[in-house]
Amino acid sequence: MIKKLVYLYKLFLKLVFCLVVGLGAVAYSLIVFPAIYLLPINLGAKQRYSKLVIHYSFKFALIVAKLLRGVRIEVTDSSFLKQNSKIIIANHPSFLDVVILFSLVKRADCIIKKSLFYNPLTAIPINATGYIKNDVLSILEKCNKSLQNGNSLIIFPEGSRTNENQGKLKFLRGAANIALFCKCDFLPVVIRCEPLFLSKNSKWYDYPDSIPCYNLKVMDSFRVDKYVKQYGDKMTSRELTKDIEQMFNSEILKASG
Amino acid sequence: MKLNKEEIFSEVKKVISDLFEIDEKDIKLDSHLYHDLDLDSIDAINMMGNLKKITNKRIDPVEFITVRTVDDLVVKLQNLLSDERQQPLSGD
């Protein structure tokens, strides 16, 4: 009986949280971002401030979530994340990975799927922040420009959330292609979520019995210069992808062992 | 520079094989670039740069968005080569 009540309370909290986020998105779209865009500053500055709004909002949201004992978050070596102009790659077990990473990285940029630029709930924030559209014709140049401006690029090499039934992680080659084109090192972040929460295969109303604990291990730079040297003669993106995939899989195995 | 289909196919096989380390004998005209040869959209764009060497003409990536199989690619290149109105590259 108590267990049922606790479950209902947590579900209620989750619904309240979703409502607040939804209303927040509308308020930001109608008030905050237009206000930034009315300021007499250039477009670059407007986009920078919009990105900072996201960073501090996500940070605040997670502080509240932690206070309400909805989640626990532990980050090791977060100081590595203070470096600018890196490509931050992470595995993607849960929906909250995005929120956590953006709350930790002040100048974060990322690649967003095309459809979200036109979705009524997300269109205004995404256009305001100047996040990169997933359009194959312009994506490499845009990533390069963003890194040169001092942003760090957050990329999930899996492309979408991990399918926990598939065993090992399977990385797509996008992150490697971008790193090679931009000649930029990786900053790997290994994310674990126990018990698993908001994963690809779970329903939105699922809530684990104990508080989900997120553990983020930030690793030191993964250098790409030896792959860049060969690039052009052959597409070393396959090799680079295989190597980072292997590194993540062995880190996850080590952590769960 | 006029090439027949067979010659274009041979050049395309060479480019794909060199760039992506795929065995030339695994590349057939009906091979699907994405499903059979495991290329992705960025690979396709990267390939355009190398294909410029075959046609000696500027390749507009937009032209190739509908290309799915090796045959599609070869036909597109053939059309490009036989298009008299296209300006050849000069000293690129």
Short mmCIF file of C-alpha atoms in Angstrom, two decimals:
data_model
loop_
_atom_site.label_atom_id
_atom_site.label_comp_id
_atom_site.label_asym_id
_atom_site.label_seq_id
_atom_site.Cartn_x
_atom_site.Cartn_y
_atom_site.Cartn_z
CA MET A 1 0.00 0.00 0.00
CA ILE A 2 2.78 2.42 1.02
CA LYS A 3 4.72 1.40 -2.08
CA LYS A 4 1.71 2.27 -4.26
CA LEU A 5 1.40 5.68 -2.59
CA VAL A 6 5.10 6.41 -3.04
CA TYR A 7 4.85 5.41 -6.70
CA LEU A 8 1.83 7.69 -7.18
CA TYR A 9 3.62 10.55 -5.41
CA LYS A 10 6.64 10.17 -7.69
CA LEU A 11 4.39 9.97 -10.76
CA PHE A 12 2.65 13.13 -9.58
CA LEU A 13 6.01 14.88 -9.16
CA LYS A 14 7.02 13.77 -12.64
CA LEU A 15 3.78 15.16 -14.10
CA VAL A 16 4.26 18.45 -12.26
CA PHE A 17 7.84 18.59 -13.52
CA CYS A 18 6.69 17.97 -17.12
CA LEU A 19 4.01 20.64 -16.77
CA VAL A 20 6.52 23.14 -15.43
CA VAL A 21 8.95 22.33 -18.26
CA GLY A 22 6.16 22.66 -20.85
CA LEU A 23 4.94 25.99 -19.45
CA GLY A 24 8.55 27.08 -19.09
CA ALA A 25 9.19 26.36 -22.76
CA VAL A 26 6.20 28.48 -23.73
CA ALA A 27 7.23 31.32 -21.39
CA TYR A 28 10.79 31.24 -22.70
CA SER A 29 9.54 31.22 -26.29
CA LEU A 30 7.20 34.15 -25.77
CA ILE A 31 9.16 36.26 -23.30
CA VAL A 32 12.78 35.36 -22.59
CA PHE A 33 14.17 34.72 -26.07
CA PRO A 34 12.29 37.57 -27.77
CA ALA A 35 13.63 39.87 -25.01
CA ILE A 36 17.19 38.79 -25.78
CA TYR A 37 16.61 39.38 -29.46
CA LEU A 38 15.33 42.92 -28.81
CA LEU A 39 18.66 43.89 -27.21
CA PRO A 40 20.94 46.13 -29.30
CA ILE A 41 23.66 43.49 -29.72
CA ASN A 42 24.83 41.45 -32.69
CA LEU A 43 23.43 38.05 -33.67
CA GLY A 44 26.41 36.17 -32.26
CA ALA A 45 25.90 37.74 -28.84
CA LYS A 46 22.16 37.01 -28.93
CA GLN A 47 22.85 33.36 -29.66
CA ARG A 48 25.50 33.23 -26.92
CA TYR A 49 23.12 34.67 -24.32
CA SER A 50 20.36 32.31 -25.47
CA LYS A 51 22.72 29.37 -24.98
CA LEU A 52 23.59 30.66 -21.48
CA VAL A 53 19.88 30.85 -20.64
CA ILE A 54 19.59 27.16 -21.50
CA HIS A 55 22.69 26.32 -19.46
CA TYR A 56 21.49 28.10 -16.28
CA SER A 57 17.89 26.92 -16.68
CA PHE A 58 18.93 23.29 -16.95
CA LYS A 59 21.31 23.76 -14.01
CA PHE A 60 18.50 25.19 -11.90
CA ALA A 61 16.05 22.46 -12.97
CA LEU A 62 18.48 19.76 -11.86
CA ILE A 63 19.12 21.47 -8.51
CA VAL A 64 15.37 21.38 -7.90
CA ALA A 65 15.12 17.76 -9.05
CA LYS A 66 17.95 16.82 -6.66
CA LEU A 67 16.35 18.72 -3.76
CA LEU A 68 13.08 16.86 -4.32
CA ARG A 69 15.13 13.66 -4.30
CA GLY A 70 14.01 12.83 -7.82
CA VAL A 71 17.55 12.10 -9.03
CA ARG A 72 21.13 11.87 -7.79
CA ILE A 73 24.01 13.10 -9.93
CA GLU A 74 27.72 12.42 -9.43
CA VAL A 75 30.37 13.80 -11.78
CA THR A 76 34.06 12.90 -11.64
CA ASP A 77 36.72 15.23 -13.10
CA SER A 78 34.20 17.86 -14.17
CA SER A 79 37.12 20.33 -14.47
CA PHE A 80 37.97 18.75 -17.86
CA LEU A 81 34.66 20.16 -19.12
CA LYS A 82 35.87 23.72 -18.58
CA GLN A 83 38.04 23.42 -21.70
CA ASN A 84 36.64 25.24 -24.73
CA SER A 85 36.47 24.04 -28.33
CA LYS A 86 36.31 20.31 -27.68
CA ILE A 87 33.94 17.72 -29.05
CA ILE A 88 32.24 16.18 -26.02
CA ILE A 89 31.09 12.64 -26.78
CA ALA A 90 28.93 10.64 -24.43
CA ASN A 91 26.91 7.47 -24.43
CA HIS A 92 23.18 8.06 -24.09
CA PRO A 93 21.36 5.76 -21.68
CA SER A 94 18.66 8.22 -20.63
CA PHE A 95 16.68 11.25 -21.70
CA LEU A 96 18.19 13.36 -18.91
CA ASP A 97 21.74 12.97 -20.29
CA VAL A 98 21.15 16.03 -22.47
CA VAL A 99 19.95 18.16 -19.54
CA ILE A 100 22.88 17.11 -17.33
CA LEU A 101 25.55 17.75 -19.95
CA PHE A 102 24.14 21.17 -20.83
CA SER A 103 24.02 22.09 -17.15
CA LEU A 104 27.74 21.26 -16.85
CA VAL A 105 29.05 22.96 -19.99
CA LYS A 106 28.68 26.73 -20.15
CA ARG A 107 29.32 27.18 -23.86
CA ALA A 108 27.71 24.11 -25.30
CA ASP A 109 26.60 23.68 -28.88
CA CYS A 110 24.98 20.64 -30.38
CA ILE A 111 23.37 19.18 -33.48
CA ILE A 112 19.58 19.06 -33.53
CA LYS A 113 17.42 17.02 -35.88
CA LYS A 114 15.70 19.10 -38.56
CA SER A 115 12.15 18.46 -37.41
CA LEU A 116 12.66 20.19 -34.06
CA PHE A 117 13.37 23.48 -35.82
CA TYR A 118 9.73 23.45 -36.91
CA ASN A 119 8.09 21.87 -33.85
CA PRO A 120 5.94 24.59 -32.18
CA LEU A 121 7.24 23.82 -28.68
CA THR A 122 10.93 23.85 -29.55
CA ALA A 123 11.18 26.07 -32.65
CA ILE A 124 11.74 29.41 -30.91
CA PRO A 125 14.38 28.31 -28.36
CA ILE A 126 16.28 26.28 -30.96
CA ASN A 127 16.32 29.05 -33.54
CA ALA A 128 17.26 31.58 -30.85
CA THR A 129 20.23 29.62 -29.57
CA GLY A 130 21.59 28.94 -33.04
CA TYR A 131 22.13 25.21 -32.44
CA ILE A 132 23.32 23.37 -35.54
CA LYS A 133 20.75 21.89 -37.91
CA ASN A 134 21.38 18.28 -38.93
CA ASP A 135 21.72 19.06 -42.62
CA VAL A 136 24.47 17.12 -44.35
CA LEU A 137 25.30 19.94 -46.77
CA SER A 138 26.22 22.48 -44.10
CA ILE A 139 26.90 20.51 -40.94
CA LEU A 140 30.69 20.15 -41.15
CA GLU A 141 31.33 23.86 -41.78
CA LYS A 142 28.89 24.90 -39.06
CA CYS A 143 30.53 22.59 -36.51
CA ASN A 144 33.95 23.94 -37.41
CA LYS A 145 32.79 27.55 -37.06
CA SER A 146 31.18 26.81 -33.70
CA LEU A 147 34.34 25.21 -32.33
CA GLN A 148 36.47 28.10 -33.60
CA ASN A 149 34.14 30.49 -31.75
CA GLY A 150 35.03 28.70 -28.53
CA ASN A 151 31.95 26.52 -28.08
CA SER A 152 32.20 22.88 -27.15
CA LEU A 153 30.16 20.55 -29.28
CA ILE A 154 28.09 17.88 -27.50
CA ILE A 155 27.53 14.80 -29.64
CA PHE A 156 26.03 11.40 -28.86
CA PRO A 157 27.82 9.04 -31.29
CA GLU A 158 25.02 6.47 -30.93
CA GLY A 159 22.66 8.90 -32.65
CA SER A 160 19.82 8.20 -30.25
CA ARG A 161 19.36 6.69 -26.80
CA THR A 162 20.97 3.32 -26.12
CA ASN A 163 18.82 0.29 -26.76
CA GLU A 164 19.62 -1.55 -23.55
CA ASN A 165 18.70 -4.89 -25.13
CA GLN A 166 21.44 -4.74 -27.75
CA GLY A 167 24.41 -5.45 -25.46
CA LYS A 168 27.44 -3.39 -26.49
CA LEU A 169 27.17 0.23 -27.64
CA LYS A 170 27.01 0.82 -31.38
CA PHE A 171 28.42 4.16 -32.58
CA LEU A 172 27.57 5.90 -35.87
CA ARG A 173 30.36 7.71 -37.73
CA GLY A 174 29.05 11.28 -37.47
CA ALA A 175 31.13 12.27 -34.45
CA ALA A 176 34.32 10.90 -36.01
CA ASN A 177 33.64 12.64 -39.33
CA ILE A 178 33.16 15.94 -37.56
CA ALA A 179 36.28 15.51 -35.42
CA LEU A 180 38.40 14.70 -38.48
CA PHE A 181 37.05 17.59 -40.57
CA CYS A 182 37.47 20.08 -37.69
CA LYS A 183 40.76 18.51 -36.51
CA CYS A 184 39.38 18.60 -32.98
CA ASP A 185 40.04 16.24 -30.05
CA PHE A 186 37.29 14.41 -28.20
CA LEU A 187 36.35 14.80 -24.53
CA PRO A 188 34.67 11.48 -23.67
CA VAL A 189 32.06 11.34 -20.93
CA VAL A 190 30.89 7.91 -19.80
CA ILE A 191 27.37 8.12 -18.39
CA ARG A 192 25.83 5.49 -16.19
CA CYS A 193 22.30 5.58 -14.84
CA GLU A 194 21.32 3.12 -12.14
CA PRO A 195 18.57 2.22 -11.89
CA LEU A 196 17.84 3.06 -15.54
CA PHE A 197 15.44 5.95 -15.98
CA LEU A 198 13.81 7.57 -19.05
CA SER A 199 15.55 5.15 -21.37
CA LYS A 200 14.67 4.31 -24.98
CA ASN A 201 12.66 1.23 -24.04
CA SER A 202 10.92 2.60 -20.96
CA LYS A 203 7.51 4.29 -20.86
CA TRP A 204 7.18 7.91 -19.73
CA TYR A 205 5.29 6.85 -16.63
CA ASP A 206 7.91 4.29 -15.52
CA TYR A 207 9.70 5.17 -12.32
CA PRO A 208 12.26 2.91 -10.63
CA ASP A 209 11.86 1.88 -6.98
CA SER A 210 15.00 3.64 -5.84
CA ILE A 211 16.25 7.10 -6.79
CA PRO A 212 17.99 7.00 -10.20
CA CYS A 213 21.65 7.80 -9.73
CA TYR A 214 23.54 9.30 -12.64
CA ASN A 215 27.28 8.82 -12.63
CA LEU A 216 29.30 10.82 -15.19
CA LYS A 217 32.97 10.00 -15.66
CA VAL A 218 34.67 12.77 -17.64
CA MET A 219 37.83 11.49 -19.28
CA ASP A 220 40.86 13.34 -20.52
CA SER A 221 41.13 14.37 -24.19
CA PHE A 222 41.09 11.63 -26.80
CA ARG A 223 43.59 12.84 -29.40
CA VAL A 224 42.63 12.54 -33.06
CA ASP A 225 45.83 13.80 -34.75
CA LYS A 226 47.05 10.37 -35.85
CA TYR A 227 43.71 9.75 -37.59
CA VAL A 228 43.76 13.23 -39.14
CA LYS A 229 47.19 12.56 -40.68
CA GLN A 230 45.76 9.70 -42.77
CA TYR A 231 42.47 11.47 -43.52
CA GLY A 232 41.97 12.39 -47.15
CA ASP A 233 43.78 9.34 -48.43
CA LYS A 234 41.23 7.14 -46.84
CA MET A 235 38.25 7.66 -44.60
CA THR A 236 39.68 7.03 -41.17
CA SER A 237 36.29 7.85 -39.64
CA ARG A 238 35.56 4.11 -39.51
CA GLU A 239 38.76 3.42 -37.61
CA LEU A 240 38.25 6.34 -35.24
CA THR A 241 34.64 5.35 -34.58
CA LYS A 242 35.65 1.78 -33.82
CA ASP A 243 38.32 2.96 -31.37
CA ILE A 244 36.08 5.33 -29.41
CA GLU A 245 33.31 2.73 -29.39
CA GLN A 246 35.72 0.17 -27.96
CA MET A 247 36.91 2.63 -25.33
CA PHE A 248 33.37 3.34 -24.15
CA ASN A 249 32.41 -0.33 -24.08
CA SER A 250 35.46 -1.25 -22.01
CA GLU A 251 34.89 1.65 -19.59
CA ILE A 252 31.28 0.58 -19.07
CA LEU A 253 32.34 -3.03 -18.56
CA LYS A 254 34.98 -1.93 -16.05
CA ALA A 255 32.45 0.17 -14.16
CA SER A 256 29.81 -2.52 -13.91
CA GLY A 257 32.31 -5.29 -13.11
CA MET B 1 36.28 14.15 -71.73
CA LYS B 2 33.86 11.45 -72.75
CA LEU B 3 33.72 8.16 -70.89
CA ASN B 4 31.36 5.28 -71.52
CA LYS B 5 29.34 3.73 -68.70
CA GLU B 6 31.77 0.88 -68.17
CA GLU B 7 34.70 3.24 -67.73
CA ILE B 8 32.77 5.49 -65.35
CA PHE B 9 31.73 2.43 -63.31
CA SER B 10 35.34 1.32 -63.12
CA GLU B 11 36.50 4.75 -61.89
CA VAL B 12 33.67 4.90 -59.32
CA LYS B 13 34.59 1.46 -58.00
CA LYS B 14 38.18 2.59 -57.60
CA VAL B 15 37.20 5.74 -55.67
CA ILE B 16 34.84 3.88 -53.33
CA SER B 17 37.34 1.09 -52.80
CA ASP B 18 40.23 3.47 -52.00
CA LEU B 19 38.26 5.79 -49.75
CA PHE B 20 36.23 3.30 -47.76
CA GLU B 21 38.44 0.20 -47.99
CA ILE B 22 35.72 -1.87 -49.64
CA ASP B 23 36.74 -4.71 -51.95
CA GLU B 24 36.09 -3.74 -55.61
CA LYS B 25 34.48 -7.10 -56.29
CA ASP B 26 31.84 -6.30 -53.65
CA ILE B 27 30.78 -3.18 -55.56
CA LYS B 28 28.10 -3.97 -58.14
CA LEU B 29 25.93 -1.63 -60.23
CA ASP B 30 22.88 -2.55 -58.15
CA SER B 31 24.73 -2.18 -54.83
CA HIS B 32 22.81 0.14 -52.53
CA LEU B 33 25.22 2.81 -51.26
CA TYR B 34 23.71 2.89 -47.78
CA HIS B 35 22.31 -0.62 -47.19
CA ASP B 36 24.93 -2.71 -49.02
CA LEU B 37 28.08 -0.58 -48.88
CA ASP B 38 27.36 0.98 -45.46
CA LEU B 39 28.05 4.54 -46.60
CA ASP B 40 26.35 7.41 -44.82
CA SER B 41 25.43 10.92 -45.93
CA ILE B 42 28.78 12.43 -44.91
CA ASP B 43 30.65 9.67 -46.79
CA ALA B 44 28.61 10.59 -49.87
CA ILE B 45 29.58 14.26 -49.61
CA ASN B 46 33.24 13.32 -49.08
CA MET B 47 33.06 11.12 -52.13
CA MET B 48 31.94 14.07 -54.29
CA GLY B 49 35.34 15.71 -53.90
CA ASN B 50 37.08 12.62 -55.21
CA LEU B 51 34.59 12.12 -58.05
CA LYS B 52 35.46 15.61 -59.31
CA LYS B 53 38.66 14.03 -60.59
CA ILE B 54 36.71 11.69 -62.86
CA THR B 55 34.50 14.31 -64.45
CA ASN B 56 36.84 17.28 -64.23
CA LYS B 57 33.71 19.30 -63.55
CA ARG B 58 32.29 20.89 -60.42
CA ILE B 59 29.82 18.55 -58.76
CA ASP B 60 26.84 20.09 -57.00
CA PRO B 61 26.05 17.83 -54.01
CA VAL B 62 22.37 18.75 -54.30
CA GLU B 63 22.27 16.98 -57.67
CA PHE B 64 23.19 13.73 -55.99
CA ILE B 65 20.68 13.72 -53.12
CA THR B 66 18.47 11.19 -54.89
CA VAL B 67 21.32 8.80 -55.66
CA ARG B 68 20.79 5.46 -53.87
CA THR B 69 22.63 2.79 -55.85
CA VAL B 70 25.98 2.69 -57.62
CA ASP B 71 24.05 2.59 -60.90
CA ASP B 72 22.25 5.86 -59.98
CA LEU B 73 25.64 7.42 -59.35
CA VAL B 74 27.17 6.20 -62.61
CA VAL B 75 24.17 7.43 -64.63
CA LYS B 76 24.30 10.86 -62.94
CA LEU B 77 28.01 11.14 -63.72
CA GLN B 78 27.41 10.06 -67.30
CA ASN B 79 24.76 12.79 -67.70
CA LEU B 80 27.14 15.32 -66.17
CA LEU B 81 29.90 14.39 -68.59
CA SER B 82 27.66 14.60 -71.65
CA ASP B 83 26.13 17.93 -70.61
CA GLU B 84 27.63 20.39 -73.12
CA ARG B 85 26.40 23.46 -71.23
CA GLN B 86 28.48 22.67 -68.11
CA GLN B 87 31.70 24.64 -67.70
CA PRO B 88 34.74 22.43 -67.11
CA LEU B 89 36.96 23.24 -64.10
CA SER B 90 39.86 25.48 -64.96
CA GLY B 91 43.10 24.95 -63.08
CA ASP B 92 41.62 23.71 -59.82
#
